[in-house]
PDB file of C-alpha atoms in Angstrom:
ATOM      1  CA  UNK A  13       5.268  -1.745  19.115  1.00 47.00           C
ATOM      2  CA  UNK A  14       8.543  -3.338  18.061  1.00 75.00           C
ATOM      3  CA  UNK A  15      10.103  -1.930  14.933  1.00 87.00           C
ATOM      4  CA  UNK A  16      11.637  -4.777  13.211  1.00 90.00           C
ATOM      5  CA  UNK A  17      10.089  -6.681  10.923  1.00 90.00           C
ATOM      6  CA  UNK A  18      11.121  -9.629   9.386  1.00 92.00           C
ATOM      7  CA  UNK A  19      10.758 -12.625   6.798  1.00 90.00           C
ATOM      8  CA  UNK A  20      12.160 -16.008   6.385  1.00 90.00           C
ATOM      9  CA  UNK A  21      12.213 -17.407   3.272  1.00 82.00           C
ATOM     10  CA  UNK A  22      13.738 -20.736   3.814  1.00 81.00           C
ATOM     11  CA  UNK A  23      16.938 -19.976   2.980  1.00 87.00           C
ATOM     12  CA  UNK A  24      17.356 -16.407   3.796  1.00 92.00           C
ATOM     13  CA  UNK A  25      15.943 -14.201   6.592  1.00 94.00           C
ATOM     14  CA  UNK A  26      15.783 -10.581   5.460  1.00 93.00           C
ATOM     15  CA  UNK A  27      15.208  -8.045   8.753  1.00 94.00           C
ATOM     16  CA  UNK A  28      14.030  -4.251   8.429  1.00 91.00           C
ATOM     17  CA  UNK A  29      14.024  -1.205  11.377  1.00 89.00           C
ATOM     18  CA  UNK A  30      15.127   2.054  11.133  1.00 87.00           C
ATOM     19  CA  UNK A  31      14.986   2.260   7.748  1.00 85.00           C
ATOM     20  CA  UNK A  32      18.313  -0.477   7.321  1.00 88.00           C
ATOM     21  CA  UNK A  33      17.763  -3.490   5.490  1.00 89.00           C
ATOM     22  CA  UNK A  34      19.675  -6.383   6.599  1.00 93.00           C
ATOM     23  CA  UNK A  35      19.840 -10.040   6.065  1.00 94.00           C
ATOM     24  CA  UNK A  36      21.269 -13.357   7.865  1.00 96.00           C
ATOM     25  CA  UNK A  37      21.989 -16.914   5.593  1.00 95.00           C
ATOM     26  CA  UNK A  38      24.011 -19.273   7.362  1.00 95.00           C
ATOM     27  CA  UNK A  39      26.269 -21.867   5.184  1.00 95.00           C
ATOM     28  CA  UNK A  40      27.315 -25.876   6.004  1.00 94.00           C
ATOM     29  CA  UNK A  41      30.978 -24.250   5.709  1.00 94.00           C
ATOM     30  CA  UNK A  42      33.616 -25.049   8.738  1.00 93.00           C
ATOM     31  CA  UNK A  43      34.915 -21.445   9.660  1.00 94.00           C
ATOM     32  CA  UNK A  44      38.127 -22.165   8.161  1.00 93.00           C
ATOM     33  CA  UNK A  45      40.456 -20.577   5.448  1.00 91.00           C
ATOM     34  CA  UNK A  46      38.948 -22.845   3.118  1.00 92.00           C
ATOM     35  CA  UNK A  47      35.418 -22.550   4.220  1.00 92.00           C
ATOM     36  CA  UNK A  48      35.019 -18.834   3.675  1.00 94.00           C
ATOM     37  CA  UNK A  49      37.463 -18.437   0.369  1.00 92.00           C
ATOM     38  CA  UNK A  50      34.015 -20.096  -1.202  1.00 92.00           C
ATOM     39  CA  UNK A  51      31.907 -17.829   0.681  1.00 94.00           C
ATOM     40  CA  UNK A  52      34.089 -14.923   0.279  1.00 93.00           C
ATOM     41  CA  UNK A  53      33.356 -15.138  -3.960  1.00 91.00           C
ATOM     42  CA  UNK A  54      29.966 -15.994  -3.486  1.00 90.00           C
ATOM     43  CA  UNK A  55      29.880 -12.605  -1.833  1.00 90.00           C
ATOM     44  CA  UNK A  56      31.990 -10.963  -4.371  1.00 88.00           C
ATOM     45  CA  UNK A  57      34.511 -10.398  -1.522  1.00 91.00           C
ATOM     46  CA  UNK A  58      38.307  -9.883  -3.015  1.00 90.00           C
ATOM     47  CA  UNK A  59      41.423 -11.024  -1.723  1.00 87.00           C
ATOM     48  CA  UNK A  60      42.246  -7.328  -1.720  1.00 88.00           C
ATOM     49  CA  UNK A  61      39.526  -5.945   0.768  1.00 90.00           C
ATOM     50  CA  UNK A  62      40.409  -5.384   4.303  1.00 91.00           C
ATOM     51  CA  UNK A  63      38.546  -8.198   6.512  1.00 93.00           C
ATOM     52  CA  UNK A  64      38.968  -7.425   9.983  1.00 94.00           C
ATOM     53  CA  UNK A  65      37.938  -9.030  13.147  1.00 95.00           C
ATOM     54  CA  UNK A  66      35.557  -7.565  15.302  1.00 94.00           C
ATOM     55  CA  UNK A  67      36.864  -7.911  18.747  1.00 95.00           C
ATOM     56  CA  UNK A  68      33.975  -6.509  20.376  1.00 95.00           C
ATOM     57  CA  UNK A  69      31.703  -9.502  19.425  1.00 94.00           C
ATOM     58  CA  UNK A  70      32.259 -12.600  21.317  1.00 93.00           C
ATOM     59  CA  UNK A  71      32.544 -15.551  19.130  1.00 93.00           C
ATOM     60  CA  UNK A  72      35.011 -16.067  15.909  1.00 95.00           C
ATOM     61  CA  UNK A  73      34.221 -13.565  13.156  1.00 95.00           C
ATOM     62  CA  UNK A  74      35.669 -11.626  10.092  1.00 96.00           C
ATOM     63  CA  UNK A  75      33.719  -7.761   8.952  1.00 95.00           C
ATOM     64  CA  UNK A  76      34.446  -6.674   5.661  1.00 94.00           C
ATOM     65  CA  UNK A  77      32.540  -3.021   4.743  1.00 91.00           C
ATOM     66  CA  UNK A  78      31.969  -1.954   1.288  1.00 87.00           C
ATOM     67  CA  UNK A  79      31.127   1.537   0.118  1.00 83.00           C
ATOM     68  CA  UNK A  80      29.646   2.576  -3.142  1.00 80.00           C
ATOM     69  CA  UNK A  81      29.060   6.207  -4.288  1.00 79.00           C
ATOM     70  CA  UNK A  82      25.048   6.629  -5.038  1.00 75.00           C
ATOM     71  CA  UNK A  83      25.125  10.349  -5.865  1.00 73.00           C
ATOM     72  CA  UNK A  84      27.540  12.914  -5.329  1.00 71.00           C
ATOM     73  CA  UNK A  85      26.395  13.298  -1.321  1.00 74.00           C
ATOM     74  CA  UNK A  86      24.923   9.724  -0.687  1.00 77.00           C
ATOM     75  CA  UNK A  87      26.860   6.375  -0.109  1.00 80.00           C
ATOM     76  CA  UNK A  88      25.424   2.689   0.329  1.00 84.00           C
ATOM     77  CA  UNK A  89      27.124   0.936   2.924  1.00 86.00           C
ATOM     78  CA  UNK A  90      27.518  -3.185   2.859  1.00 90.00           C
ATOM     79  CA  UNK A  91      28.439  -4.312   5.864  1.00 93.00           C
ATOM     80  CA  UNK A  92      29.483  -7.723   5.833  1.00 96.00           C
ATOM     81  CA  UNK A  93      29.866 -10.806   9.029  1.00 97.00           C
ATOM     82  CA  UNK A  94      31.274 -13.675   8.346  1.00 97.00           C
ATOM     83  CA  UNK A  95      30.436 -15.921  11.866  1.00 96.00           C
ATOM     84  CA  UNK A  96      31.350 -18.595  13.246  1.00 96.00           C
ATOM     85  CA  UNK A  97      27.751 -19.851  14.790  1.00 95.00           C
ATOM     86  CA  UNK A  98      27.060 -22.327  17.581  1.00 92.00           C
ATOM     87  CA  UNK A  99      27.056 -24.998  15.240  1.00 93.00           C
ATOM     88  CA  UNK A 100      30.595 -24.117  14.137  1.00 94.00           C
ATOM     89  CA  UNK A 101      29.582 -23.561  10.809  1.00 95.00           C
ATOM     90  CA  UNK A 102      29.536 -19.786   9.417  1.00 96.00           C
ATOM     91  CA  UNK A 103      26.450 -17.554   9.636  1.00 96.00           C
ATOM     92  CA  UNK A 104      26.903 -14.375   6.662  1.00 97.00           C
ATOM     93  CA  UNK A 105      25.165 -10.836   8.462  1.00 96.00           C
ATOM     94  CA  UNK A 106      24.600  -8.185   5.674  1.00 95.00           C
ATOM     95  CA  UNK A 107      23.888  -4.660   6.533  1.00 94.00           C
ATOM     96  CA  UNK A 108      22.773  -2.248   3.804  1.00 89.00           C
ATOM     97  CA  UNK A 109      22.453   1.370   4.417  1.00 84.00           C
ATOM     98  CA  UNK A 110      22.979   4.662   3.409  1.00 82.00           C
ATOM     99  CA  UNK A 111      25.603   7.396   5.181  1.00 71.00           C
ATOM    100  CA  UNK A 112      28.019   6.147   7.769  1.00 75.00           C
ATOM    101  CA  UNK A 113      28.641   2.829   9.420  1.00 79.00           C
ATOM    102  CA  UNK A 114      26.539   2.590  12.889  1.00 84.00           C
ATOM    103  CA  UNK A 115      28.857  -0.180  14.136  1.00 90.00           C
ATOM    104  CA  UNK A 116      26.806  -0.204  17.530  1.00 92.00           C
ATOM    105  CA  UNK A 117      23.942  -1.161  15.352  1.00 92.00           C
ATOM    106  CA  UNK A 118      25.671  -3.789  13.324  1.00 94.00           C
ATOM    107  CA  UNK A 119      26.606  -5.298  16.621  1.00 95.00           C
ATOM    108  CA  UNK A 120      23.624  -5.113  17.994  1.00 95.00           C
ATOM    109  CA  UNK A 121      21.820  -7.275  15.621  1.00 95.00           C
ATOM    110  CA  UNK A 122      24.985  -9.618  14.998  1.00 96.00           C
ATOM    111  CA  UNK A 123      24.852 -10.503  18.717  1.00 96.00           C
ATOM    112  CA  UNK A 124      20.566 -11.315  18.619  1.00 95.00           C
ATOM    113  CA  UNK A 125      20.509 -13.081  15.232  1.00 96.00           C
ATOM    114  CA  UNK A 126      23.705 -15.497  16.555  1.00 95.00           C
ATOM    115  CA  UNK A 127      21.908 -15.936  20.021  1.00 94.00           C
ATOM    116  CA  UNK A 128      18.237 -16.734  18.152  1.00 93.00           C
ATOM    117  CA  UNK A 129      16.943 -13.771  20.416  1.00 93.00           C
ATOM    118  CA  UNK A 130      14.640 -12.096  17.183  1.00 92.00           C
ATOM    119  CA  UNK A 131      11.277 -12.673  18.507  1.00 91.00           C
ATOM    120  CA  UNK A 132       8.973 -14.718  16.947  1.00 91.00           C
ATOM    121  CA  UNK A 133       6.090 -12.283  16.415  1.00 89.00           C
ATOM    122  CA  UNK A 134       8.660 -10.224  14.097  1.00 89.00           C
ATOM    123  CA  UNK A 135       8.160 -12.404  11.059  1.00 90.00           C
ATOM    124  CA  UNK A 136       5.637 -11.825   8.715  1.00 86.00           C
ATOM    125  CA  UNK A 137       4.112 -14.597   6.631  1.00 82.00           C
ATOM    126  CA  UNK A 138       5.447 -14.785   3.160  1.00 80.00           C
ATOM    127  CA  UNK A 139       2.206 -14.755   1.392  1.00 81.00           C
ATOM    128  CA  UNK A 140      -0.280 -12.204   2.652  1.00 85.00           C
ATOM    129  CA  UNK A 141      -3.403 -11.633   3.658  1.00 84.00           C
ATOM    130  CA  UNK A 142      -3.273  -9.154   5.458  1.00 88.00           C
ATOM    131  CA  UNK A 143      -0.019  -6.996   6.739  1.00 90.00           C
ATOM    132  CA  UNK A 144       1.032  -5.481  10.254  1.00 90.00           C
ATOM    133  CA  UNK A 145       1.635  -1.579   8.979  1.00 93.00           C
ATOM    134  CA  UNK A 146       3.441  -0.368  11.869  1.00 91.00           C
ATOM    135  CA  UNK A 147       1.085  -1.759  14.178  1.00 90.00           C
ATOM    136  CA  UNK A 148      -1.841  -1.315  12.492  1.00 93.00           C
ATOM    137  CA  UNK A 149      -3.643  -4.817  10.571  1.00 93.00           C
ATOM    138  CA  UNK A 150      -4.485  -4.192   7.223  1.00 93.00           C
ATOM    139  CA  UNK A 151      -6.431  -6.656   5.338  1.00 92.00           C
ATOM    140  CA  UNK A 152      -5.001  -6.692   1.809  1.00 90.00           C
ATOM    141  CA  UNK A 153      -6.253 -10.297   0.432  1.00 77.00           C
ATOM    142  CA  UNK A 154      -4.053 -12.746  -2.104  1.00 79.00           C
ATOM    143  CA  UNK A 155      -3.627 -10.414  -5.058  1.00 85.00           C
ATOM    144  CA  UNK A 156      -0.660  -8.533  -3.297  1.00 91.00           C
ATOM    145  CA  UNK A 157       3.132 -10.385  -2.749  1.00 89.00           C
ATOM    146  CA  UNK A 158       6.113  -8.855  -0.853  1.00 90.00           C
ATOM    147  CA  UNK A 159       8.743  -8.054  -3.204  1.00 86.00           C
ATOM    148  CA  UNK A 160      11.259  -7.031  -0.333  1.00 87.00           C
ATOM    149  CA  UNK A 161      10.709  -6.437   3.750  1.00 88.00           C
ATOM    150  CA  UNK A 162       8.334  -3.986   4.271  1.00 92.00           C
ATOM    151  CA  UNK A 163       7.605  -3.736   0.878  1.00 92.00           C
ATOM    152  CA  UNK A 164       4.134  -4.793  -0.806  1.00 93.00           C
ATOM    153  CA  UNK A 165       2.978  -4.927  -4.198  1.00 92.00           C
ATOM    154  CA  UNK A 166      -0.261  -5.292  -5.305  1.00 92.00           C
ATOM    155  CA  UNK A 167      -0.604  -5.313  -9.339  1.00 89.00           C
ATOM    156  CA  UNK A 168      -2.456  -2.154 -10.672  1.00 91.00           C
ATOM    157  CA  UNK A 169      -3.553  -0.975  -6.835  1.00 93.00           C
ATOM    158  CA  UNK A 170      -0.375  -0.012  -6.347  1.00 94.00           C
ATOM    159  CA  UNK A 171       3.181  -0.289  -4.163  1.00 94.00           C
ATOM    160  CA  UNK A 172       4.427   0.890  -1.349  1.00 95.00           C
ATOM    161  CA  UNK A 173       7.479   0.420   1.332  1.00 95.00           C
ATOM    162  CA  UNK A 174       7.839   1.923   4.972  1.00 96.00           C
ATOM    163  CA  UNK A 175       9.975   1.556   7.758  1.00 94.00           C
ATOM    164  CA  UNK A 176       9.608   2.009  11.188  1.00 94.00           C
ATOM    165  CA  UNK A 177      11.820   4.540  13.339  1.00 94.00           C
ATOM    166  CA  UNK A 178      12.942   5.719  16.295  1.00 92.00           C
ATOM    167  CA  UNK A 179      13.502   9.234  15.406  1.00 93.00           C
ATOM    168  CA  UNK A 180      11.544  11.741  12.965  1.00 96.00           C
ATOM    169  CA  UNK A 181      15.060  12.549  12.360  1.00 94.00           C
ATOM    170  CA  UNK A 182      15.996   8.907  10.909  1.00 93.00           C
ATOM    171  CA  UNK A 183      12.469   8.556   9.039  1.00 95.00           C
ATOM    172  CA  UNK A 184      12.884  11.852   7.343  1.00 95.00           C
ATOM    173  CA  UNK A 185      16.527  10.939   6.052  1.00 92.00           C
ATOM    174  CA  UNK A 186      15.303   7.574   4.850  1.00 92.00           C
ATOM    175  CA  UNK A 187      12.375   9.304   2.591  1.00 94.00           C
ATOM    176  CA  UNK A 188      14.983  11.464   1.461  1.00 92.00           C
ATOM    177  CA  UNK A 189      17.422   8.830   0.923  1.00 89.00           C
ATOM    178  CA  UNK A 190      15.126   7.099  -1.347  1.00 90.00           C
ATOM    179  CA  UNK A 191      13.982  10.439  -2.891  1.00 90.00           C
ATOM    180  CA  UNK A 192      17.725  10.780  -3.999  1.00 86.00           C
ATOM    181  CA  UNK A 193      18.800   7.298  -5.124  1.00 83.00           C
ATOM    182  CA  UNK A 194      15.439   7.166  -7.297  1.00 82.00           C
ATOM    183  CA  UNK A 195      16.315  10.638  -8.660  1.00 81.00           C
ATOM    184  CA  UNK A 196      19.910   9.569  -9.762  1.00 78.00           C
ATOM    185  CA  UNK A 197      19.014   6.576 -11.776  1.00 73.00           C
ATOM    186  CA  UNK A 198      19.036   6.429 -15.341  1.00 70.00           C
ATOM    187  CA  UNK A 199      15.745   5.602 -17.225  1.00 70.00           C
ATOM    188  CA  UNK A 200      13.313   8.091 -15.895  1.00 75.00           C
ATOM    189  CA  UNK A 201      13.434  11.558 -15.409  1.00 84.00           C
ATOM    190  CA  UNK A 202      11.349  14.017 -12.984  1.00 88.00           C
ATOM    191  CA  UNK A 203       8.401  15.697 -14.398  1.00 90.00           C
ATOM    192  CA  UNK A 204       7.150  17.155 -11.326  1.00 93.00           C
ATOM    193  CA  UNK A 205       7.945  17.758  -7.659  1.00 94.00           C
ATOM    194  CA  UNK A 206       5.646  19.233  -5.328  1.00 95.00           C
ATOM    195  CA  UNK A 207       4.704  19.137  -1.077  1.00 96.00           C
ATOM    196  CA  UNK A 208       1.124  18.318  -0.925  1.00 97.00           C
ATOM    197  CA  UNK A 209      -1.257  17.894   2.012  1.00 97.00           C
ATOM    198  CA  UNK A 210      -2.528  14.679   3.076  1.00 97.00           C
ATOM    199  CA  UNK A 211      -3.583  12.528   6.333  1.00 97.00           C
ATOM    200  CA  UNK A 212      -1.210   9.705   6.804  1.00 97.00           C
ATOM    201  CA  UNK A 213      -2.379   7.214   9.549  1.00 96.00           C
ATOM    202  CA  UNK A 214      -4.760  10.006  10.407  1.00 94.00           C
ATOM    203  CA  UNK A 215      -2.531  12.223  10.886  1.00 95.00           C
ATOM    204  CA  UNK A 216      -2.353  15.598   9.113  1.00 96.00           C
ATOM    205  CA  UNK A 217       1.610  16.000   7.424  1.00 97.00           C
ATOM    206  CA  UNK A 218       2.924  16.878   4.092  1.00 96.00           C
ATOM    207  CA  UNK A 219       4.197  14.744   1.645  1.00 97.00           C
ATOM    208  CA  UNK A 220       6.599  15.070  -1.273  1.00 97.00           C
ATOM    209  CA  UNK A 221       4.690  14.084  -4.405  1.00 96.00           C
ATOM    210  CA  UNK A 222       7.063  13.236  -7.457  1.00 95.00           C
ATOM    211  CA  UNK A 223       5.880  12.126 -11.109  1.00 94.00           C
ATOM    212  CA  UNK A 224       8.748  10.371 -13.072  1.00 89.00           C
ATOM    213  CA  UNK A 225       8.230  10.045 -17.245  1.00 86.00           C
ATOM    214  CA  UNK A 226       9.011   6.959 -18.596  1.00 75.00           C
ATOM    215  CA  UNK A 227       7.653   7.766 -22.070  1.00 67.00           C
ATOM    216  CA  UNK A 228      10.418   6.131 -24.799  1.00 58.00           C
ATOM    217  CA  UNK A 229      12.488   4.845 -22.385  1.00 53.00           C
ATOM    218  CA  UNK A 230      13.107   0.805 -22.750  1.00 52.00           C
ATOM    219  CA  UNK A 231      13.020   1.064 -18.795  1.00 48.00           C
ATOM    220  CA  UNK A 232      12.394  -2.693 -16.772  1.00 49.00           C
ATOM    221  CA  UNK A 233      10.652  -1.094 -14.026  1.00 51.00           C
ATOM    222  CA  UNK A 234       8.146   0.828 -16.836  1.00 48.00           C
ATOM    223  CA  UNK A 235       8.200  -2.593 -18.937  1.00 47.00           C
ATOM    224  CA  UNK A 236       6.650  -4.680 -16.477  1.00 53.00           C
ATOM    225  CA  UNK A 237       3.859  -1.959 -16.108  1.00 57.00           C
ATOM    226  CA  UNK A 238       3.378  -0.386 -19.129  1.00 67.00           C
ATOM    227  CA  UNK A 239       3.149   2.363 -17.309  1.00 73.00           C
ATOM    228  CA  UNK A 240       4.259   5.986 -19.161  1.00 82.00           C
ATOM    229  CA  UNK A 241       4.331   7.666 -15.183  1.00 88.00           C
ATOM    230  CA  UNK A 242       4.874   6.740 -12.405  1.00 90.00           C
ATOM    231  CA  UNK A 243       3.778   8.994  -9.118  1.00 95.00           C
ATOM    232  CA  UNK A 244       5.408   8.658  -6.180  1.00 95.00           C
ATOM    233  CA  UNK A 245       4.455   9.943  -2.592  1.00 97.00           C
ATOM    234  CA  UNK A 246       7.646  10.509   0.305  1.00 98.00           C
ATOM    235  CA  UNK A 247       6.239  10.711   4.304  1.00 98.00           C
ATOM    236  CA  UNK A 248       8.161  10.724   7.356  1.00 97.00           C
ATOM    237  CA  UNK A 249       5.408  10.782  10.281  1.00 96.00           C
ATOM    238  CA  UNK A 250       4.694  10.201  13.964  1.00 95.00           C
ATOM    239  CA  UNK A 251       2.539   6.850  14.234  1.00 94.00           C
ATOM    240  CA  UNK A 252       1.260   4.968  17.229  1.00 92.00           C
ATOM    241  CA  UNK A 253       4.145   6.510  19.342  1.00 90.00           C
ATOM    242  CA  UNK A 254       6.836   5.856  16.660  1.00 91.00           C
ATOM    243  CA  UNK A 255       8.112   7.447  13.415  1.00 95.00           C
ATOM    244  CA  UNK A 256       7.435   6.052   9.899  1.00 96.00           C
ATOM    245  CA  UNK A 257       8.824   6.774   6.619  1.00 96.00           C
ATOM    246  CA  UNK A 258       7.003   5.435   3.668  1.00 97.00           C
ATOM    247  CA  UNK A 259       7.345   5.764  -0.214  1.00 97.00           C
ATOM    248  CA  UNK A 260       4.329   4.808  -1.735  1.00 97.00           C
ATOM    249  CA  UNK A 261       3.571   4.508  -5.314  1.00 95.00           C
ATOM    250  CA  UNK A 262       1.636   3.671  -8.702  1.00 94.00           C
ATOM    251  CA  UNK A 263       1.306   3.770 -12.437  1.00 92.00           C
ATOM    252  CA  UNK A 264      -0.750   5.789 -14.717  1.00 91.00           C
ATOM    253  CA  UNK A 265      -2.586   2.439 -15.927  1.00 90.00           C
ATOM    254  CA  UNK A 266      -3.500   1.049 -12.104  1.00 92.00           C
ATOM    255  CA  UNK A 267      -6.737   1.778 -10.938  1.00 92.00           C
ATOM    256  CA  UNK A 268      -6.893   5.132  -9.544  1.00 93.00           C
ATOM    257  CA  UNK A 269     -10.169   5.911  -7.713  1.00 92.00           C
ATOM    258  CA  UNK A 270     -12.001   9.174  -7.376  1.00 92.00           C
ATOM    259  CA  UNK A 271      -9.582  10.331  -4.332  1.00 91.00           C
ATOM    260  CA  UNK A 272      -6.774   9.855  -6.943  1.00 94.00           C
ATOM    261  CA  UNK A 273      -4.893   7.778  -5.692  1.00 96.00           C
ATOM    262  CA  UNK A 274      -4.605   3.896  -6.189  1.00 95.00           C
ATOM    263  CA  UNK A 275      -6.706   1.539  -3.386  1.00 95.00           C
ATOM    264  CA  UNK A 276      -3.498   0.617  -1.576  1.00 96.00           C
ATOM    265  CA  UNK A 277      -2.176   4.090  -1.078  1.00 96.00           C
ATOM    266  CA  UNK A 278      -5.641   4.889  -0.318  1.00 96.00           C
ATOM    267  CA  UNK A 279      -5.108   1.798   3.279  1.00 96.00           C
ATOM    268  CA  UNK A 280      -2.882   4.452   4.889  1.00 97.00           C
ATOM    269  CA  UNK A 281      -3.116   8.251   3.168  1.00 97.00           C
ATOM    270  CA  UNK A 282      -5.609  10.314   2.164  1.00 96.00           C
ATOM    271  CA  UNK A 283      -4.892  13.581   0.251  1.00 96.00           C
ATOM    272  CA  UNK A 284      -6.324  16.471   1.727  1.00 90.00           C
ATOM    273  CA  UNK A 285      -9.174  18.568   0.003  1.00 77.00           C
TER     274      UNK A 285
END
């Protein structure tokens, strides 16, 4: 089972595994001063960050990183390319993830998205019908969009994101990472936090269950809803031979069914009597 995934959406491809999100968009720019000043605002690039080049990959190229503080003991890294791509016009690679730069990884994926060597079978259809979860088909019909990689919605059934890993190691920090960054924002605050039983994929695991209030908060994520709670369930498992972390979630006002949870929860966990 390969663990990227990925989606093309005319203009941008955005690419998921191991829990990093990245992205490639390639420009009609020459890789020239000129060409990338324009592509170095669009980016919100300044004059005054470092752009180095990376001598380790083989065609023209400039890397700029970017680190922003999340919480006190978690930083997002943006790891910019700025490429020069067979076509001599300039390919932007964006890496976003949390902790320290894996520069072996950035390579990596630099090198196969510049050589077209992403297979095929990696690329999900934009609208769905039904979704590969980490090798498994799941028929989900036309009421559900992806909002992001990896990441479905369907309206009052519920949402849920998931990556697939390598490691246990690198699925539990990405459930944790999320766990951390939703816990920092303003607008919502945590009501409840307990480790529950359930059977993910059919396997038996725990899960961190959180319930956020929104109640009197002029919140955009609650507004949409109009939603007062929102539960949230954190898993970092062993499936088919890999790891996945998932965060799956839904509203007081979806549909909740007798289990208690919301149907598309209910595709891939079950919470144990």
């Amino acid at each position: 089972m390969k663990r990227i995934k990925a989606i093309n959406n005319k203009t941008i491809i955005f690419y998921n595994v191991d829990g990093v999100d990245f992205s490639s968009q390639t420009f009609s720019n020459d890789f020239s001063e000129k060409g990338l000043k324009k592509l170095y605002k669009k980016y919100d690039i300044k004059e005054t960050d470092i752009k180095i080049k990376d001598e380790n990959l083989s065609f023209n190229n400039f890397y700029v990183a970017k680190s922003v503080n999340i919480t006190d003991n978690i930083n997002q890294v943006n790891s910019y390319y700025f490429v020069e791509n067979k076509n001599k016009t300039v390919t932007i690679i964006w890496f976003g993830y949390f902790d320290k730069v894996n520069k072996e990884f950035e390579r990596k994926y630099v090198n196969r998205i510049i050589n077209n060597e992403i297979p095929k079978d990696v690329f999900e259809a934009t609208t769905i019908g039904s979704i590969d979860f980490a090798g498994r088909k799941i028929e989900l019909g036309s009421n559900c969009y992806w909002t992001n990689i990896n990441t479905v919605q369907c309206p009052y059934y519920g949402e849920m994101n998931w990556s697939v890993h390598q490691t246990y190691e690198s699925a539990k920090n990405s459930v944790d990472n999320q766990f951390n960054v939703t816990k920092s924002k303003k607008g919502g605050k945590v009501i409840s936090e307990e480790e529950v039983d359930v059977i993910f994929e059919g396997t038996e695991t725990k899960s961190k269950k959180v319930i956020y209030d929104f109640t009197g908060v002029k919140s955009l994520l609650a507004g949409m809803s109009g939603g007062k709670t929102l539960t949230i369930y954190y898993v970092a498992c062993e499936v088919r031979g890999n790891y996945v972390s998932c965060c799956m979630s839904f509203w007081n006002n979806d549909t909740i069914t007798e289990n208690g949870l919301a149907p598309l929860l209910e595709e891939v966990m079950q919470l144990k009597k």
